[in-house]
Amino acid sequence: MLKTAKRLKQLKHEGKAHKIFPNKNIAILFEKTSTRTRCSFEVAGYDLGMGVTYLDPTGSQMGHKESIADTARVLSRFYDGIEYRGFDQKIVDDLAKYADVPVWNGLTDECHPTQVLADFMTMEEHFGQLKGLTLAFVGDARNNVANSLMAMSAKMGVNYIACGPKELRPSDEIVAQCMPIAEKNGCTITITDDLAELDGKADAIYADVWLSMGEDKEKWGERIEQLKPYQVNMELMNRAKPTAVFLHALPSFHDLSTSVARDVNEKFGISEMEVTNEVFESERSIVFDEAENRMHTIKAVMFLTLYKKEEK
């Protein structure tokens, strides 16, 4: 997937058309709104020559008047691929079970696979390789991005450190699934609440929002107190390797330029959350390379699944 994404990115940057599927159409279902995921799927689809239909929570009857199974079977008659971004992992699993076309996971509460493909593509571009690197996720280490980062690290031979409060550790089940894969690929998984584990080890430090979409906003106060010690600031970056970079799935609360950040600042007196503006805007931050690569990796996923389906 990463090799294909790089080839497609090169075509895009060279301005060479690659409308490989001019007679195909895809549906993208969004129960959770998004800037990067929606734009990535839409532009990737258009670049590949496909028609794209966007359906937000008010745009379909899925789960309301029509079951997930029936929705999957109906959309399979209209479309050549279905993307889902929402809450319960079971929804995307059921769509895949009943659909006759590829189903792509744009995000669930459990995982965010298209995001981490972009993350690892960006690291590989920056460092020239992946195997042997050390990636540290700092913060709420049991959220969907962190879960997928752990799985991807294990598969790609990248040492993974999940560093956050003990009450926000990844689940034992997910760790147990990833450990044997990591061992097979010669890398390690470390679960810790001690930031010293990053000292001189981390090639990349990853942060994400402290409160995920759909979580109770009443938890802001508690979450801020839990995660304040794990804010990624320049002092923390300097504890990692001198060449360490900063990664983030975005959007990021690194200043007061958003209404949500201003609301949190008014209530809790904090102007920067998971990362300081100094780090976010520094040369060590590669978050916008990462954001662009969402489009290229998603395009690769769609290309590979649709091409293989055609071969069959």
Short mmCIF file of C-alpha atoms in Angstrom, two decimals:
data_model
loop_
_atom_site.label_atom_id
_atom_site.label_comp_id
_atom_site.label_asym_id
_atom_site.label_seq_id
_atom_site.Cartn_x
_atom_site.Cartn_y
_atom_site.Cartn_z
CA MET A 1 0.00 0.00 0.00
CA LEU A 2 2.79 2.44 0.89
CA LYS A 3 4.69 1.71 -2.33
CA THR A 4 1.54 2.25 -4.36
CA ALA A 5 0.80 5.47 -2.46
CA LYS A 6 4.26 6.81 -3.32
CA ARG A 7 3.79 6.04 -7.02
CA LEU A 8 0.37 7.72 -7.03
CA LYS A 9 1.77 10.72 -5.16
CA GLN A 10 4.49 11.09 -7.78
CA LEU A 11 1.89 11.06 -10.57
CA LYS A 12 -0.14 13.69 -8.69
CA HIS A 13 2.87 15.97 -8.14
CA GLU A 14 3.94 15.59 -11.78
CA GLY A 15 0.47 16.56 -12.91
CA LYS A 16 -0.04 13.27 -14.73
CA ALA A 17 -3.61 12.03 -15.01
CA HIS A 18 -4.35 8.61 -13.50
CA LYS A 19 -8.09 8.22 -14.04
CA ILE A 20 -7.92 4.44 -13.85
CA PHE A 21 -11.60 3.84 -12.98
CA PRO A 22 -13.67 6.19 -15.17
CA ASN A 23 -16.82 4.06 -14.96
CA LYS A 24 -16.85 3.47 -11.20
CA ASN A 25 -18.65 5.24 -8.36
CA ILE A 26 -18.14 5.21 -4.60
CA ALA A 27 -20.29 6.21 -1.61
CA ILE A 28 -18.72 7.75 1.49
CA LEU A 29 -20.87 7.49 4.66
CA PHE A 30 -20.06 9.90 7.48
CA GLU A 31 -21.65 9.62 10.92
CA LYS A 32 -18.69 11.66 12.24
CA THR A 33 -17.76 14.80 10.33
CA SER A 34 -14.20 15.32 9.11
CA THR A 35 -12.12 17.66 6.98
CA ARG A 36 -9.18 15.45 6.01
CA THR A 37 -11.03 12.13 5.64
CA ARG A 38 -13.82 13.54 3.49
CA CYS A 39 -11.52 15.62 1.29
CA SER A 40 -9.04 12.75 0.96
CA PHE A 41 -11.66 10.25 -0.20
CA GLU A 42 -13.33 12.76 -2.52
CA VAL A 43 -10.15 14.02 -4.21
CA ALA A 44 -8.67 10.51 -4.37
CA GLY A 45 -11.87 9.25 -5.99
CA TYR A 46 -11.97 12.09 -8.52
CA ASP A 47 -8.26 11.63 -9.34
CA LEU A 48 -8.94 7.97 -10.08
CA GLY A 49 -11.79 9.01 -12.39
CA MET A 50 -14.66 7.91 -10.14
CA GLY A 51 -17.90 9.55 -9.16
CA VAL A 52 -18.24 10.22 -5.41
CA THR A 53 -21.46 10.51 -3.37
CA TYR A 54 -21.13 11.99 0.14
CA LEU A 55 -23.77 11.00 2.70
CA ASP A 56 -23.80 12.65 6.14
CA PRO A 57 -26.00 11.43 9.04
CA THR A 58 -29.04 13.13 7.48
CA GLY A 59 -28.29 11.80 3.99
CA SER A 60 -29.26 8.16 4.47
CA GLN A 61 -31.64 5.98 6.48
CA MET A 62 -28.86 3.63 7.65
CA GLY A 63 -29.61 2.41 11.15
CA HIS A 64 -32.78 4.52 11.31
CA LYS A 65 -35.34 3.22 8.84
CA GLU A 66 -33.02 0.74 7.15
CA SER A 67 -30.74 -1.84 8.72
CA ILE A 68 -26.97 -1.86 8.19
CA ALA A 69 -27.31 -5.15 6.30
CA ASP A 70 -29.97 -3.79 3.94
CA THR A 71 -28.07 -0.53 3.41
CA ALA A 72 -24.93 -2.50 2.47
CA ARG A 73 -26.83 -4.63 -0.03
CA VAL A 74 -28.61 -1.64 -1.59
CA LEU A 75 -25.47 0.48 -1.93
CA SER A 76 -23.63 -2.50 -3.44
CA ARG A 77 -26.08 -2.36 -6.35
CA PHE A 78 -25.27 1.32 -7.00
CA TYR A 79 -21.62 1.69 -6.04
CA ASP A 80 -18.28 -0.01 -6.56
CA GLY A 81 -16.96 0.83 -3.09
CA ILE A 82 -18.25 2.11 0.28
CA GLU A 83 -16.40 4.15 2.91
CA TYR A 84 -17.69 4.45 6.47
CA ARG A 85 -16.59 6.90 9.18
CA GLY A 86 -18.43 6.75 12.46
CA PHE A 87 -18.66 5.23 15.90
CA ASP A 88 -19.11 1.50 16.48
CA GLN A 89 -16.59 -0.86 14.84
CA LYS A 90 -19.44 -3.36 14.39
CA ILE A 91 -21.10 -1.05 11.84
CA VAL A 92 -18.18 -1.11 9.43
CA ASP A 93 -17.76 -4.84 10.07
CA ASP A 94 -21.42 -5.43 9.20
CA LEU A 95 -21.18 -3.25 6.10
CA ALA A 96 -18.24 -5.37 4.96
CA LYS A 97 -20.09 -8.58 5.80
CA TYR A 98 -23.18 -7.77 3.72
CA ALA A 99 -21.75 -5.62 0.92
CA ASP A 100 -20.66 -7.12 -2.39
CA VAL A 101 -18.08 -4.35 -2.91
CA PRO A 102 -14.99 -3.21 -0.96
CA VAL A 103 -15.73 -1.39 2.32
CA TRP A 104 -13.14 1.05 3.67
CA ASN A 105 -12.84 2.07 7.32
CA GLY A 106 -12.50 5.87 7.52
CA LEU A 107 -12.53 5.79 11.35
CA THR A 108 -14.36 4.06 14.18
CA ASP A 109 -14.13 4.36 17.95
CA GLU A 110 -11.74 1.40 17.91
CA CYS A 111 -9.33 2.21 15.09
CA HIS A 112 -8.27 4.65 12.37
CA PRO A 113 -6.38 2.65 9.73
CA THR A 114 -6.32 5.20 6.90
CA GLN A 115 -4.74 7.75 9.26
CA VAL A 116 -1.85 5.52 10.28
CA LEU A 117 -1.08 4.55 6.68
CA ALA A 118 -0.45 8.25 6.09
CA ASP A 119 1.57 8.51 9.31
CA PHE A 120 3.89 5.69 8.32
CA MET A 121 4.24 6.92 4.75
CA THR A 122 5.30 10.30 6.15
CA MET A 123 7.85 8.76 8.52
CA GLU A 124 9.27 6.60 5.73
CA GLU A 125 9.61 9.64 3.47
CA HIS A 126 11.33 11.60 6.23
CA PHE A 127 13.71 8.94 7.56
CA GLY A 128 14.15 6.83 4.42
CA GLN A 129 13.05 3.65 6.19
CA LEU A 130 10.66 2.38 8.87
CA LYS A 131 12.12 -0.78 10.37
CA GLY A 132 14.06 -0.05 13.54
CA LEU A 133 12.53 3.37 14.20
CA THR A 134 10.89 4.14 17.55
CA LEU A 135 7.49 5.83 17.60
CA ALA A 136 6.11 7.22 20.86
CA PHE A 137 2.44 8.06 21.29
CA VAL A 138 2.00 10.49 24.21
CA GLY A 139 -1.40 11.10 25.80
CA ASP A 140 -4.64 9.09 25.73
CA ALA A 141 -2.92 5.85 24.67
CA ARG A 142 -6.14 3.84 24.34
CA ASN A 143 -7.85 5.93 21.68
CA ASN A 144 -8.51 4.78 18.11
CA VAL A 145 -5.42 6.39 16.56
CA ALA A 146 -3.15 4.93 19.22
CA ASN A 147 -4.65 1.45 18.73
CA SER A 148 -3.95 1.57 15.00
CA LEU A 149 -0.46 3.01 15.51
CA MET A 150 0.41 0.07 17.74
CA ALA A 151 -0.86 -2.45 15.19
CA MET A 152 0.92 -0.75 12.28
CA SER A 153 4.17 -0.46 14.26
CA ALA A 154 4.09 -4.17 15.02
CA LYS A 155 3.55 -5.00 11.35
CA MET A 156 6.27 -2.67 10.07
CA GLY A 157 9.01 -3.49 12.60
CA VAL A 158 8.78 -0.12 14.39
CA ASN A 159 9.32 -0.01 18.15
CA TYR A 160 6.21 1.45 19.79
CA ILE A 161 5.93 3.30 23.09
CA ALA A 162 2.46 4.10 24.47
CA CYS A 163 3.05 6.73 27.15
CA GLY A 164 0.17 8.12 29.19
CA PRO A 165 -1.67 7.91 32.51
CA LYS A 166 -2.26 4.40 33.83
CA GLU A 167 -6.03 4.86 33.57
CA LEU A 168 -5.69 5.66 29.85
CA ARG A 169 -3.63 2.63 28.87
CA PRO A 170 -4.46 0.61 25.74
CA SER A 171 -6.64 -2.44 26.35
CA ASP A 172 -4.97 -5.71 27.30
CA GLU A 173 -6.78 -7.37 24.38
CA ILE A 174 -5.25 -5.08 21.75
CA VAL A 175 -1.79 -5.32 23.31
CA ALA A 176 -2.08 -9.13 23.33
CA GLN A 177 -3.01 -9.10 19.63
CA CYS A 178 -0.06 -6.88 18.69
CA MET A 179 2.71 -8.41 20.84
CA PRO A 180 3.27 -11.62 18.82
CA ILE A 181 3.25 -9.64 15.56
CA ALA A 182 5.88 -7.27 16.96
CA GLU A 183 8.00 -10.18 18.16
CA LYS A 184 7.81 -11.79 14.72
CA ASN A 185 8.97 -8.53 13.09
CA GLY A 186 11.79 -7.82 15.54
CA CYS A 187 10.36 -4.80 17.33
CA THR A 188 9.04 -3.99 20.80
CA ILE A 189 5.87 -2.60 22.40
CA THR A 190 6.23 -0.63 25.63
CA ILE A 191 3.28 0.52 27.73
CA THR A 192 4.29 3.09 30.34
CA ASP A 193 3.31 6.19 32.27
CA ASP A 194 6.94 7.32 32.53
CA LEU A 195 8.08 9.96 30.03
CA ALA A 196 11.69 8.93 30.71
CA GLU A 197 11.06 5.99 28.36
CA LEU A 198 11.30 8.49 25.50
CA ASP A 199 14.72 9.82 26.51
CA GLY A 200 17.15 9.39 23.65
CA LYS A 201 14.93 6.72 22.06
CA ALA A 202 12.03 8.29 20.19
CA ASP A 203 12.43 9.07 16.48
CA ALA A 204 8.87 10.40 16.32
CA ILE A 205 6.52 11.72 18.99
CA TYR A 206 2.81 11.52 18.23
CA ALA A 207 0.03 13.42 19.99
CA ASP A 208 -3.73 13.46 19.49
CA VAL A 209 -6.66 15.40 20.91
CA TRP A 210 -7.32 14.82 24.59
CA LEU A 211 -11.06 14.28 24.10
CA SER A 212 -12.18 12.32 21.06
CA MET A 213 -15.29 13.04 18.97
CA GLY A 214 -18.42 11.68 20.60
CA GLU A 215 -16.99 11.66 24.14
CA ASP A 216 -18.85 13.49 26.91
CA LYS A 217 -17.63 17.12 27.00
CA GLU A 218 -18.19 17.08 30.74
CA LYS A 219 -14.97 15.04 30.90
CA TRP A 220 -12.82 17.96 29.73
CA GLY A 221 -11.79 19.02 33.23
CA GLU A 222 -10.85 15.52 34.35
CA ARG A 223 -9.02 14.76 31.08
CA ILE A 224 -7.01 17.99 31.17
CA GLU A 225 -5.79 17.22 34.69
CA GLN A 226 -4.89 13.67 33.67
CA LEU A 227 -2.97 14.68 30.55
CA LYS A 228 -1.32 18.01 31.45
CA PRO A 229 1.94 16.21 32.37
CA TYR A 230 1.93 14.58 28.92
CA GLN A 231 1.65 17.73 26.82
CA VAL A 232 4.16 17.65 23.97
CA ASN A 233 6.30 20.75 24.45
CA MET A 234 9.80 21.58 23.26
CA GLU A 235 11.30 20.28 26.50
CA LEU A 236 9.77 16.87 25.79
CA MET A 237 10.84 16.96 22.13
CA ASN A 238 14.40 17.67 23.24
CA ARG A 239 14.37 14.56 25.44
CA ALA A 240 13.86 12.42 22.34
CA LYS A 241 16.51 11.92 19.67
CA PRO A 242 17.90 15.18 18.21
CA THR A 243 16.37 14.20 14.86
CA ALA A 244 12.93 13.40 16.31
CA VAL A 245 9.85 14.70 14.51
CA PHE A 246 6.35 15.56 15.69
CA LEU A 247 3.22 13.91 14.28
CA HIS A 248 -0.50 14.58 14.82
CA ALA A 249 -3.70 13.29 13.20
CA LEU A 250 -5.27 16.79 13.28
CA PRO A 251 -7.21 18.84 14.13
CA SER A 252 -4.91 20.05 16.89
CA PHE A 253 -5.58 22.33 19.86
CA HIS A 254 -2.25 24.18 19.83
CA ASP A 255 -3.55 27.76 20.14
CA LEU A 256 -6.76 29.75 20.62
CA SER A 257 -7.72 30.13 16.96
CA THR A 258 -10.75 27.81 17.20
CA SER A 259 -14.04 28.21 19.02
CA VAL A 260 -13.58 24.90 20.85
CA ALA A 261 -10.13 25.92 22.10
CA ARG A 262 -11.42 29.32 23.24
CA ASP A 263 -14.29 27.64 25.09
CA VAL A 264 -11.89 25.28 26.86
CA ASN A 265 -9.60 28.21 27.68
CA GLU A 266 -12.48 30.15 29.19
CA LYS A 267 -13.55 27.21 31.35
CA PHE A 268 -10.19 25.76 32.33
CA GLY A 269 -7.58 28.47 31.70
CA ILE A 270 -5.45 26.41 29.29
CA SER A 271 -4.38 27.91 25.94
CA GLU A 272 -2.54 24.88 24.51
CA MET A 273 -3.49 21.28 25.03
CA GLU A 274 -1.87 18.13 23.62
CA VAL A 275 0.92 20.12 21.90
CA THR A 276 2.33 23.60 22.31
CA ASN A 277 2.25 26.03 19.43
CA GLU A 278 6.04 26.20 19.58
CA VAL A 279 6.32 22.51 18.69
CA PHE A 280 3.40 22.50 16.24
CA GLU A 281 4.87 25.35 14.18
CA SER A 282 8.50 24.20 14.47
CA GLU A 283 10.66 22.63 11.77
CA ARG A 284 10.35 19.33 13.65
CA SER A 285 6.61 19.22 12.94
CA ILE A 286 5.68 17.29 9.78
CA VAL A 287 1.94 17.32 10.36
CA PHE A 288 1.01 18.90 7.02
CA ASP A 289 3.07 16.39 5.04
CA GLU A 290 1.16 13.81 7.06
CA ALA A 291 -2.19 15.46 6.24
CA GLU A 292 -1.43 15.48 2.50
CA ASN A 293 -0.44 11.82 2.60
CA ARG A 294 -3.96 10.93 3.77
CA MET A 295 -5.05 11.52 0.18
CA HIS A 296 -2.28 9.44 -1.37
CA THR A 297 -2.62 6.46 0.97
CA ILE A 298 -6.42 6.43 0.70
CA LYS A 299 -6.06 6.53 -3.06
CA ALA A 300 -3.72 3.53 -2.84
CA VAL A 301 -6.18 1.58 -0.70
CA MET A 302 -9.01 2.22 -3.14
CA PHE A 303 -6.86 1.48 -6.18
CA LEU A 304 -5.57 -1.82 -4.80
CA THR A 305 -8.94 -3.11 -3.60
CA LEU A 306 -10.83 -2.09 -6.73
CA TYR A 307 -8.10 -3.33 -9.08
CA LYS A 308 -7.98 -6.72 -7.35
CA LYS A 309 -11.77 -6.96 -7.51
CA GLU A 310 -11.60 -6.30 -11.27
CA GLU A 311 -8.98 -9.04 -11.65
CA LYS A 312 -11.32 -11.53 -9.99
#
